[in-house]
């Protein structure tokens, strides 16, 4: 990674702020998982609060989540926006959802709480959200010690319901010229 860019990110993340301000690393396909996890660690080691996204569709994610729990990390759990081969990925929706539940339970374990893990559940799946809220309640996690994340404009009623129930909800809003691949289909002048 370009060193100047790395330093600018660290300076930005260190600025005084109110509330939880963290650099969140998205996760791309399997080729970048190890590199992105290493990047999180290297930024944290330099004093920049850095969170990372983990994808439930990958077999390796259980091990990654366990290591991130030991490190007391801020972790965003997603189902995964990619499709992978069966030697390293789950492909069916039921398998991915089941792994999401398993990983969510690890993030909400007493050991994770003791290690100061901050879990973010990025999903619009209302059934999963209901289950996560129940597990959180049963294991003593207070609303605000974890959060839900959704895309701006997707299931706004569910977002409002969660906030009214006292949950923390963060909305994800991609913006700028380069948030979507430059393809003739997507460059019709609506930027
Ligand atoms: C904040 C945030 C960050 C993310 N970061 C990453 C990342 O770094 N790497 C990565 O691989 N993936 C990322 N994702 C995408 C994620 O992996 C899923 O592909 C996506 O969230 C859809 O899965 P779901 O959990 O909402 O469940 P699903 O079962 O796919 O969806 C549940 C329901 O939500 C609704 N819904 C879901 N998505 C949409 C949509 N786009 N538009 C309209 N309705 C929708 C549908 O009604 C659907 O039935 C991110 C998602 C969010 C919300």
PDB file of C-alpha atoms and ligand atoms in Angstrom:
ATOM      1  CA  UNK A   1       0.000   0.000   0.000  1.00  0.00           C
ATOM      2  CA  UNK A   2       1.154   3.529  -0.765  1.00  0.00           C
ATOM      3  CA  UNK A   3       2.762   4.889   2.407  1.00  0.00           C
ATOM      4  CA  UNK A   4       1.412   8.429   1.991  1.00  0.00           C
ATOM      5  CA  UNK A   5      -2.115   7.081   1.688  1.00  0.00           C
ATOM      6  CA  UNK A   6      -1.607   4.892   4.753  1.00  0.00           C
ATOM      7  CA  UNK A   7      -0.342   7.872   6.795  1.00  0.00           C
ATOM      8  CA  UNK A   8      -3.277  10.059   5.674  1.00  0.00           C
ATOM      9  CA  UNK A   9      -5.738   7.388   6.760  1.00  0.00           C
ATOM     10  CA  UNK A  10      -4.096   7.106  10.144  1.00  0.00           C
ATOM     11  CA  UNK A  11      -4.111  10.897  10.598  1.00  0.00           C
ATOM     12  CA  UNK A  12      -7.790  11.011   9.650  1.00  0.00           C
ATOM     13  CA  UNK A  13      -8.744   8.229  12.031  1.00  0.00           C
ATOM     14  CA  UNK A  14      -6.845   9.928  14.882  1.00  0.00           C
ATOM     15  CA  UNK A  15      -8.726  13.249  14.561  1.00  0.00           C
ATOM     16  CA  UNK A  16     -10.737  14.187  17.664  1.00  0.00           C
ATOM     17  CA  UNK A  17     -14.299  13.012  17.318  1.00  0.00           C
ATOM     18  CA  UNK A  18     -17.502  12.315  19.150  1.00  0.00           C
ATOM     19  CA  UNK A  19     -18.646   8.749  19.317  1.00  0.00           C
ATOM     20  CA  UNK A  20     -17.233   5.722  17.534  1.00  0.00           C
ATOM     21  CA  UNK A  21     -15.209   6.734  14.478  1.00  0.00           C
ATOM     22  CA  UNK A  22     -13.316   3.941  12.819  1.00  0.00           C
ATOM     23  CA  UNK A  23     -11.895   3.194   9.448  1.00  0.00           C
ATOM     24  CA  UNK A  24     -13.973   0.251   8.163  1.00  0.00           C
ATOM     25  CA  UNK A  25     -12.330  -2.016   5.608  1.00  0.00           C
ATOM     26  CA  UNK A  26     -14.713  -3.674   3.145  1.00  0.00           C
ATOM     27  CA  UNK A  27     -13.885  -7.222   2.069  1.00  0.00           C
ATOM     28  CA  UNK A  28     -13.437  -8.204  -1.568  1.00  0.00           C
ATOM     29  CA  UNK A  29     -13.096 -11.735  -2.951  1.00  0.00           C
ATOM     30  CA  UNK A  30     -11.061 -14.620  -1.482  1.00  0.00           C
ATOM     31  CA  UNK A  31      -7.772 -13.385  -3.012  1.00  0.00           C
ATOM     32  CA  UNK A  32      -7.830 -10.298  -0.789  1.00  0.00           C
ATOM     33  CA  UNK A  33      -9.024 -11.736   2.529  1.00  0.00           C
ATOM     34  CA  UNK A  34      -5.609 -12.415   4.072  1.00  0.00           C
ATOM     35  CA  UNK A  35      -4.203  -9.111   2.793  1.00  0.00           C
ATOM     36  CA  UNK A  36      -7.141  -7.136   4.171  1.00  0.00           C
ATOM     37  CA  UNK A  37      -6.909  -8.808   7.578  1.00  0.00           C
ATOM     38  CA  UNK A  38      -3.168  -8.049   7.636  1.00  0.00           C
ATOM     39  CA  UNK A  39      -3.914  -4.442   6.705  1.00  0.00           C
ATOM     40  CA  UNK A  40      -6.346  -4.111   9.627  1.00  0.00           C
ATOM     41  CA  UNK A  41      -3.725  -5.399  12.026  1.00  0.00           C
ATOM     42  CA  UNK A  42      -0.981  -3.198  10.641  1.00  0.00           C
ATOM     43  CA  UNK A  43      -3.170  -0.060  10.900  1.00  0.00           C
ATOM     44  CA  UNK A  44      -4.279  -0.962  14.436  1.00  0.00           C
ATOM     45  CA  UNK A  45      -0.657  -1.532  15.429  1.00  0.00           C
ATOM     46  CA  UNK A  46       0.087   2.014  14.199  1.00  0.00           C
ATOM     47  CA  UNK A  47      -2.707   3.424  16.360  1.00  0.00           C
ATOM     48  CA  UNK A  48      -5.457   3.866  13.762  1.00  0.00           C
ATOM     49  CA  UNK A  49      -8.788   2.429  14.912  1.00  0.00           C
ATOM     50  CA  UNK A  50      -9.598   0.009  12.098  1.00  0.00           C
ATOM     51  CA  UNK A  51     -12.508  -2.375  11.634  1.00  0.00           C
ATOM     52  CA  UNK A  52     -12.850  -5.155   9.102  1.00  0.00           C
ATOM     53  CA  UNK A  53     -15.601  -6.991   7.255  1.00  0.00           C
ATOM     54  CA  UNK A  54     -15.890 -10.791   7.458  1.00  0.00           C
ATOM     55  CA  UNK A  55     -18.043 -12.801   5.036  1.00  0.00           C
ATOM     56  CA  UNK A  56     -20.198 -15.722   6.193  1.00  0.00           C
ATOM     57  CA  UNK A  57     -19.945 -17.447   2.780  1.00  0.00           C
ATOM     58  CA  UNK A  58     -16.298 -18.383   3.375  1.00  0.00           C
ATOM     59  CA  UNK A  59     -15.223 -21.521   5.257  1.00  0.00           C
ATOM     60  CA  UNK A  60     -12.180 -19.687   6.663  1.00  0.00           C
ATOM     61  CA  UNK A  61     -14.307 -17.015   8.339  1.00  0.00           C
ATOM     62  CA  UNK A  62     -14.850 -18.991  11.550  1.00  0.00           C
ATOM     63  CA  UNK A  63     -11.101 -19.063  12.142  1.00  0.00           C
ATOM     64  CA  UNK A  64     -10.794 -15.393  11.179  1.00  0.00           C
ATOM     65  CA  UNK A  65     -13.604 -14.408  13.551  1.00  0.00           C
ATOM     66  CA  UNK A  66     -11.995 -16.352  16.413  1.00  0.00           C
ATOM     67  CA  UNK A  67      -8.702 -14.503  15.854  1.00  0.00           C
ATOM     68  CA  UNK A  68     -10.491 -11.144  15.616  1.00  0.00           C
ATOM     69  CA  UNK A  69     -12.383 -11.936  18.837  1.00  0.00           C
ATOM     70  CA  UNK A  70      -9.076 -12.660  20.602  1.00  0.00           C
ATOM     71  CA  UNK A  71      -7.832  -9.277  19.337  1.00  0.00           C
ATOM     72  CA  UNK A  72     -10.949  -7.455  20.625  1.00  0.00           C
ATOM     73  CA  UNK A  73     -11.627  -6.099  17.143  1.00  0.00           C
ATOM     74  CA  UNK A  74     -14.486  -4.129  15.601  1.00  0.00           C
ATOM     75  CA  UNK A  75     -15.913  -6.657  13.116  1.00  0.00           C
ATOM     76  CA  UNK A  76     -18.635  -6.220  10.513  1.00  0.00           C
ATOM     77  CA  UNK A  77     -20.305  -9.508   9.625  1.00  0.00           C
ATOM     78  CA  UNK A  78     -21.896  -9.829   6.159  1.00  0.00           C
ATOM     79  CA  UNK A  79     -23.198 -12.773   4.147  1.00  0.00           C
ATOM     80  CA  UNK A  80     -20.819 -11.930   1.271  1.00  0.00           C
ATOM     81  CA  UNK A  81     -21.453 -10.417  -2.118  1.00  0.00           C
ATOM     82  CA  UNK A  82     -19.342 -12.988  -4.000  1.00  0.00           C
ATOM     83  CA  UNK A  83     -19.714 -16.563  -5.201  1.00  0.00           C
ATOM     84  CA  UNK A  84     -16.894 -18.992  -4.445  1.00  0.00           C
ATOM     85  CA  UNK A  85     -15.874 -22.553  -5.234  1.00  0.00           C
ATOM     86  CA  UNK A  86     -17.070 -25.280  -2.851  1.00  0.00           C
ATOM     87  CA  UNK A  87     -13.503 -26.044  -1.675  1.00  0.00           C
ATOM     88  CA  UNK A  88     -13.457 -22.725   0.202  1.00  0.00           C
ATOM     89  CA  UNK A  89     -16.996 -21.341   0.175  1.00  0.00           C
ATOM     90  CA  UNK A  90     -20.581 -22.176   1.046  1.00  0.00           C
ATOM     91  CA  UNK A  91     -22.835 -21.610  -1.928  1.00  0.00           C
ATOM     92  CA  UNK A  92     -26.427 -22.329  -0.824  1.00  0.00           C
ATOM     93  CA  UNK A  93     -28.403 -19.644   0.969  1.00  0.00           C
ATOM     94  CA  UNK A  94     -29.314 -21.986   3.911  1.00  0.00           C
ATOM     95  CA  UNK A  95     -25.621 -22.862   4.459  1.00  0.00           C
ATOM     96  CA  UNK A  96     -24.535 -19.232   4.313  1.00  0.00           C
ATOM     97  CA  UNK A  97     -27.331 -18.177   6.684  1.00  0.00           C
ATOM     98  CA  UNK A  98     -26.440 -21.016   9.088  1.00  0.00           C
ATOM     99  CA  UNK A  99     -22.801 -19.930   9.074  1.00  0.00           C
ATOM    100  CA  UNK A 100     -23.874 -16.313   9.615  1.00  0.00           C
ATOM    101  CA  UNK A 101     -25.763 -17.437  12.755  1.00  0.00           C
ATOM    102  CA  UNK A 102     -22.737 -19.400  13.982  1.00  0.00           C
ATOM    103  CA  UNK A 103     -20.356 -16.471  13.444  1.00  0.00           C
ATOM    104  CA  UNK A 104     -22.809 -14.011  15.013  1.00  0.00           C
ATOM    105  CA  UNK A 105     -22.929 -16.232  18.113  1.00  0.00           C
ATOM    106  CA  UNK A 106     -19.120 -16.148  18.318  1.00  0.00           C
ATOM    107  CA  UNK A 107     -19.125 -12.362  18.079  1.00  0.00           C
ATOM    108  CA  UNK A 108     -21.757 -12.234  20.840  1.00  0.00           C
ATOM    109  CA  UNK A 109     -20.051 -14.747  23.117  1.00  0.00           C
ATOM    110  CA  UNK A 110     -19.098 -13.820  26.696  1.00  0.00           C
ATOM    111  CA  UNK A 111     -15.423 -14.216  25.687  1.00  0.00           C
ATOM    112  CA  UNK A 112     -15.854 -11.696  22.864  1.00  0.00           C
ATOM    113  CA  UNK A 113     -17.515  -9.225  25.234  1.00  0.00           C
ATOM    114  CA  UNK A 114     -14.691  -9.651  27.727  1.00  0.00           C
ATOM    115  CA  UNK A 115     -12.176  -8.939  24.939  1.00  0.00           C
ATOM    116  CA  UNK A 116     -14.094  -5.696  24.037  1.00  0.00           C
ATOM    117  CA  UNK A 117     -15.165  -6.902  20.609  1.00  0.00           C
ATOM    118  CA  UNK A 118     -17.552  -4.513  18.846  1.00  0.00           C
ATOM    119  CA  UNK A 119     -19.805  -6.504  16.465  1.00  0.00           C
ATOM    120  CA  UNK A 120     -21.621  -4.930  13.532  1.00  0.00           C
ATOM    121  CA  UNK A 121     -24.250  -7.076  11.831  1.00  0.00           C
ATOM    122  CA  UNK A 122     -24.628  -5.829   8.262  1.00  0.00           C
ATOM    123  CA  UNK A 123     -27.746  -7.509   6.960  1.00  0.00           C
ATOM    124  CA  UNK A 124     -31.279  -6.660   5.850  1.00  0.00           C
ATOM    125  CA  UNK A 125     -32.496 -10.147   6.762  1.00  0.00           C
ATOM    126  CA  UNK A 126     -35.174  -9.431   9.360  1.00  0.00           C
ATOM    127  CA  UNK A 127     -35.278 -13.041  10.549  1.00  0.00           C
ATOM    128  CA  UNK A 128     -31.538 -13.062  11.245  1.00  0.00           C
ATOM    129  CA  UNK A 129     -31.777  -9.646  12.889  1.00  0.00           C
ATOM    130  CA  UNK A 130     -34.501 -10.933  15.235  1.00  0.00           C
ATOM    131  CA  UNK A 131     -32.363 -13.942  16.166  1.00  0.00           C
ATOM    132  CA  UNK A 132     -29.277 -11.797  16.748  1.00  0.00           C
ATOM    133  CA  UNK A 133     -31.243  -9.480  19.042  1.00  0.00           C
ATOM    134  CA  UNK A 134     -32.429 -12.480  21.048  1.00  0.00           C
ATOM    135  CA  UNK A 135     -28.903 -13.916  21.366  1.00  0.00           C
ATOM    136  CA  UNK A 136     -27.581 -10.474  22.357  1.00  0.00           C
ATOM    137  CA  UNK A 137     -30.232 -10.149  25.059  1.00  0.00           C
ATOM    138  CA  UNK A 138     -29.616 -13.681  26.357  1.00  0.00           C
ATOM    139  CA  UNK A 139     -25.858 -13.181  26.551  1.00  0.00           C
ATOM    140  CA  UNK A 140     -26.016  -9.770  28.224  1.00  0.00           C
ATOM    141  CA  UNK A 141     -25.044  -7.472  25.335  1.00  0.00           C
ATOM    142  CA  UNK A 142     -26.755  -4.109  25.732  1.00  0.00           C
ATOM    143  CA  UNK A 143     -28.068  -2.283  22.634  1.00  0.00           C
ATOM    144  CA  UNK A 144     -25.279   0.124  21.694  1.00  0.00           C
ATOM    145  CA  UNK A 145     -22.533  -2.369  22.489  1.00  0.00           C
ATOM    146  CA  UNK A 146     -23.112  -3.767  18.992  1.00  0.00           C
ATOM    147  CA  UNK A 147     -24.838  -2.376  15.900  1.00  0.00           C
ATOM    148  CA  UNK A 148     -26.788  -3.206  12.790  1.00  0.00           C
ATOM    149  CA  UNK A 149     -25.743  -1.864   9.403  1.00  0.00           C
ATOM    150  CA  UNK A 150     -27.808  -1.586   6.240  1.00  0.00           C
ATOM    151  CA  UNK A 151     -27.708   0.089   2.867  1.00  0.00           C
ATOM    152  CA  UNK A 152     -29.306   3.512   2.716  1.00  0.00           C
ATOM    153  CA  UNK A 153     -32.773   3.092   1.166  1.00  0.00           C
ATOM    154  CA  UNK A 154     -33.091  -0.670   1.736  1.00  0.00           C
ATOM    155  CA  UNK A 155     -35.793  -1.652   4.250  1.00  0.00           C
ATOM    156  CA  UNK A 156     -36.113   1.828   5.805  1.00  0.00           C
ATOM    157  CA  UNK A 157     -39.085   0.709   7.921  1.00  0.00           C
ATOM    158  CA  UNK A 158     -36.997  -2.036   9.511  1.00  0.00           C
ATOM    159  CA  UNK A 159     -34.227   0.509  10.181  1.00  0.00           C
ATOM    160  CA  UNK A 160     -36.689   2.841  11.932  1.00  0.00           C
ATOM    161  CA  UNK A 161     -38.209  -0.046  13.917  1.00  0.00           C
ATOM    162  CA  UNK A 162     -34.776  -1.048  15.215  1.00  0.00           C
ATOM    163  CA  UNK A 163     -33.878   2.515  16.205  1.00  0.00           C
ATOM    164  CA  UNK A 164     -37.255   2.896  17.969  1.00  0.00           C
ATOM    165  CA  UNK A 165     -36.443  -0.302  19.890  1.00  0.00           C
ATOM    166  CA  UNK A 166     -33.189   1.275  21.101  1.00  0.00           C
ATOM    167  CA  UNK A 167     -30.808  -0.475  18.699  1.00  0.00           C
ATOM    168  CA  UNK A 168     -27.871   1.268  16.996  1.00  0.00           C
ATOM    169  CA  UNK A 169     -28.225   1.331  13.220  1.00  0.00           C
ATOM    170  CA  UNK A 170     -25.585   2.624  10.802  1.00  0.00           C
ATOM    171  CA  UNK A 171     -26.444   3.261   7.151  1.00  0.00           C
ATOM    172  CA  UNK A 172     -24.000   2.642   4.343  1.00  0.00           C
ATOM    173  CA  UNK A 173     -24.045   5.236   1.584  1.00  0.00           C
ATOM    174  CA  UNK A 174     -21.653   4.680  -1.334  1.00  0.00           C
ATOM    175  CA  UNK A 175     -20.904   7.985  -3.078  1.00  0.00           C
ATOM    176  CA  UNK A 176     -18.485   9.661  -5.455  1.00  0.00           C
ATOM    177  CA  UNK A 177     -17.516   8.823  -9.024  1.00  0.00           C
ATOM    178  CA  UNK A 178     -15.869   5.454  -8.392  1.00  0.00           C
ATOM    179  CA  UNK A 179     -18.241   3.510  -6.155  1.00  0.00           C
ATOM    180  CA  UNK A 180     -19.525   1.462  -9.109  1.00  0.00           C
ATOM    181  CA  UNK A 181     -17.392  -0.103 -11.896  1.00  0.00           C
ATOM    182  CA  UNK A 182     -16.854   2.136 -14.908  1.00  0.00           C
ATOM    183  CA  UNK A 183     -18.957   0.288 -17.455  1.00  0.00           C
ATOM    184  CA  UNK A 184     -20.824   1.833 -20.414  1.00  0.00           C
ATOM    185  CA  UNK A 185     -24.085   0.650 -18.818  1.00  0.00           C
ATOM    186  CA  UNK A 186     -23.363   2.638 -15.684  1.00  0.00           C
ATOM    187  CA  UNK A 187     -21.877   5.810 -17.142  1.00  0.00           C
ATOM    188  CA  UNK A 188     -25.004   7.285 -18.631  1.00  0.00           C
ATOM    189  CA  UNK A 189     -24.516  10.655 -16.959  1.00  0.00           C
ATOM    190  CA  UNK A 190     -26.337  10.177 -13.696  1.00  0.00           C
ATOM    191  CA  UNK A 191     -23.349  11.000 -11.486  1.00  0.00           C
TER     192      UNK A 191
HETATM  193  C1  LIG B   1     -23.240  -2.031   5.402  1.00  0.00           C
HETATM  194  C2  LIG B   1     -22.935  -3.150   4.464  1.00  0.00           C
HETATM  195  C3  LIG B   1     -21.618  -3.409   4.099  1.00  0.00           C
HETATM  196  C4  LIG B   1     -21.305  -4.463   3.255  1.00  0.00           C
HETATM  197  N1  LIG B   1     -20.001  -4.713   2.973  1.00  0.00           N
HETATM  198  C5  LIG B   1     -19.688  -5.811   2.257  1.00  0.00           C
HETATM  199  C6  LIG B   1     -18.326  -6.169   2.023  1.00  0.00           C
HETATM  200  O1  LIG B   1     -17.406  -5.477   2.448  1.00  0.00           O
HETATM  201  N2  LIG B   1     -18.058  -7.304   1.326  1.00  0.00           N
HETATM  202  C7  LIG B   1     -19.072  -8.111   0.840  1.00  0.00           C
HETATM  203  O2  LIG B   1     -18.771  -9.147   0.243  1.00  0.00           O
HETATM  204  N3  LIG B   1     -20.367  -7.771   1.022  1.00  0.00           N
HETATM  205  C8  LIG B   1     -20.696  -6.659   1.707  1.00  0.00           C
HETATM  206  N4  LIG B   1     -22.024  -6.335   1.890  1.00  0.00           N
HETATM  207  C9  LIG B   1     -23.067  -7.078   1.148  1.00  0.00           C
HETATM  208  C10 LIG B   1     -23.500  -8.351   1.881  1.00  0.00           C
HETATM  209  O3  LIG B   1     -22.485  -9.312   1.825  1.00  0.00           O
HETATM  210  C11 LIG B   1     -24.788  -8.936   1.231  1.00  0.00           C
HETATM  211  O4  LIG B   1     -24.497  -9.277  -0.102  1.00  0.00           O
HETATM  212  C12 LIG B   1     -25.979  -7.997   1.235  1.00  0.00           C
HETATM  213  O5  LIG B   1     -26.050  -7.295   2.435  1.00  0.00           O
HETATM  214  C13 LIG B   1     -27.290  -8.780   1.055  1.00  0.00           C
HETATM  215  O6  LIG B   1     -27.410  -9.734   2.062  1.00  0.00           O
HETATM  216  P1  LIG B   1     -28.402  -9.628   3.328  1.00  0.00           P
HETATM  217  O7  LIG B   1     -27.612 -10.003   4.526  1.00  0.00           O
HETATM  218  O8  LIG B   1     -29.058  -8.309   3.394  1.00  0.00           O
HETATM  219  O9  LIG B   1     -29.425 -10.807   3.142  1.00  0.00           O
HETATM  220  P2  LIG B   1     -30.321 -11.279   1.903  1.00  0.00           P
HETATM  221  O10 LIG B   1     -30.892 -12.592   2.311  1.00  0.00           O
HETATM  222  O11 LIG B   1     -29.566 -11.192   0.620  1.00  0.00           O
HETATM  223  O12 LIG B   1     -31.414 -10.155   1.882  1.00  0.00           O
HETATM  224  C14 LIG B   1     -32.470 -10.082   2.821  1.00  0.00           C
HETATM  225  C15 LIG B   1     -33.550  -9.192   2.214  1.00  0.00           C
HETATM  226  O13 LIG B   1     -33.069  -7.837   2.191  1.00  0.00           O
HETATM  227  C16 LIG B   1     -33.421  -7.196   0.981  1.00  0.00           C
HETATM  228  N5  LIG B   1     -32.212  -6.740   0.300  1.00  0.00           N
HETATM  229  C17 LIG B   1     -30.952  -7.148   0.549  1.00  0.00           C
HETATM  230  N6  LIG B   1     -30.063  -6.470  -0.200  1.00  0.00           N
HETATM  231  C18 LIG B   1     -30.791  -5.615  -0.962  1.00  0.00           C
HETATM  232  C19 LIG B   1     -30.464  -4.631  -1.950  1.00  0.00           C
HETATM  233  N7  LIG B   1     -29.201  -4.382  -2.326  1.00  0.00           N
HETATM  234  N8  LIG B   1     -31.489  -3.940  -2.513  1.00  0.00           N
HETATM  235  C20 LIG B   1     -32.776  -4.159  -2.168  1.00  0.00           C
HETATM  236  N9  LIG B   1     -33.134  -5.080  -1.221  1.00  0.00           N
HETATM  237  C21 LIG B   1     -32.169  -5.792  -0.637  1.00  0.00           C
HETATM  238  C22 LIG B   1     -34.203  -8.183   0.149  1.00  0.00           C
HETATM  239  O14 LIG B   1     -35.578  -7.926   0.358  1.00  0.00           O
HETATM  240  C23 LIG B   1     -33.861  -9.523   0.745  1.00  0.00           C
HETATM  241  O15 LIG B   1     -34.899 -10.422   0.655  1.00  0.00           O
HETATM  242  C24 LIG B   1     -22.355  -5.274   2.733  1.00  0.00           C
HETATM  243  C25 LIG B   1     -23.671  -5.024   3.095  1.00  0.00           C
HETATM  244  C26 LIG B   1     -23.969  -3.983   3.949  1.00  0.00           C
HETATM  245  C27 LIG B   1     -25.400  -3.732   4.329  1.00  0.00           C
END
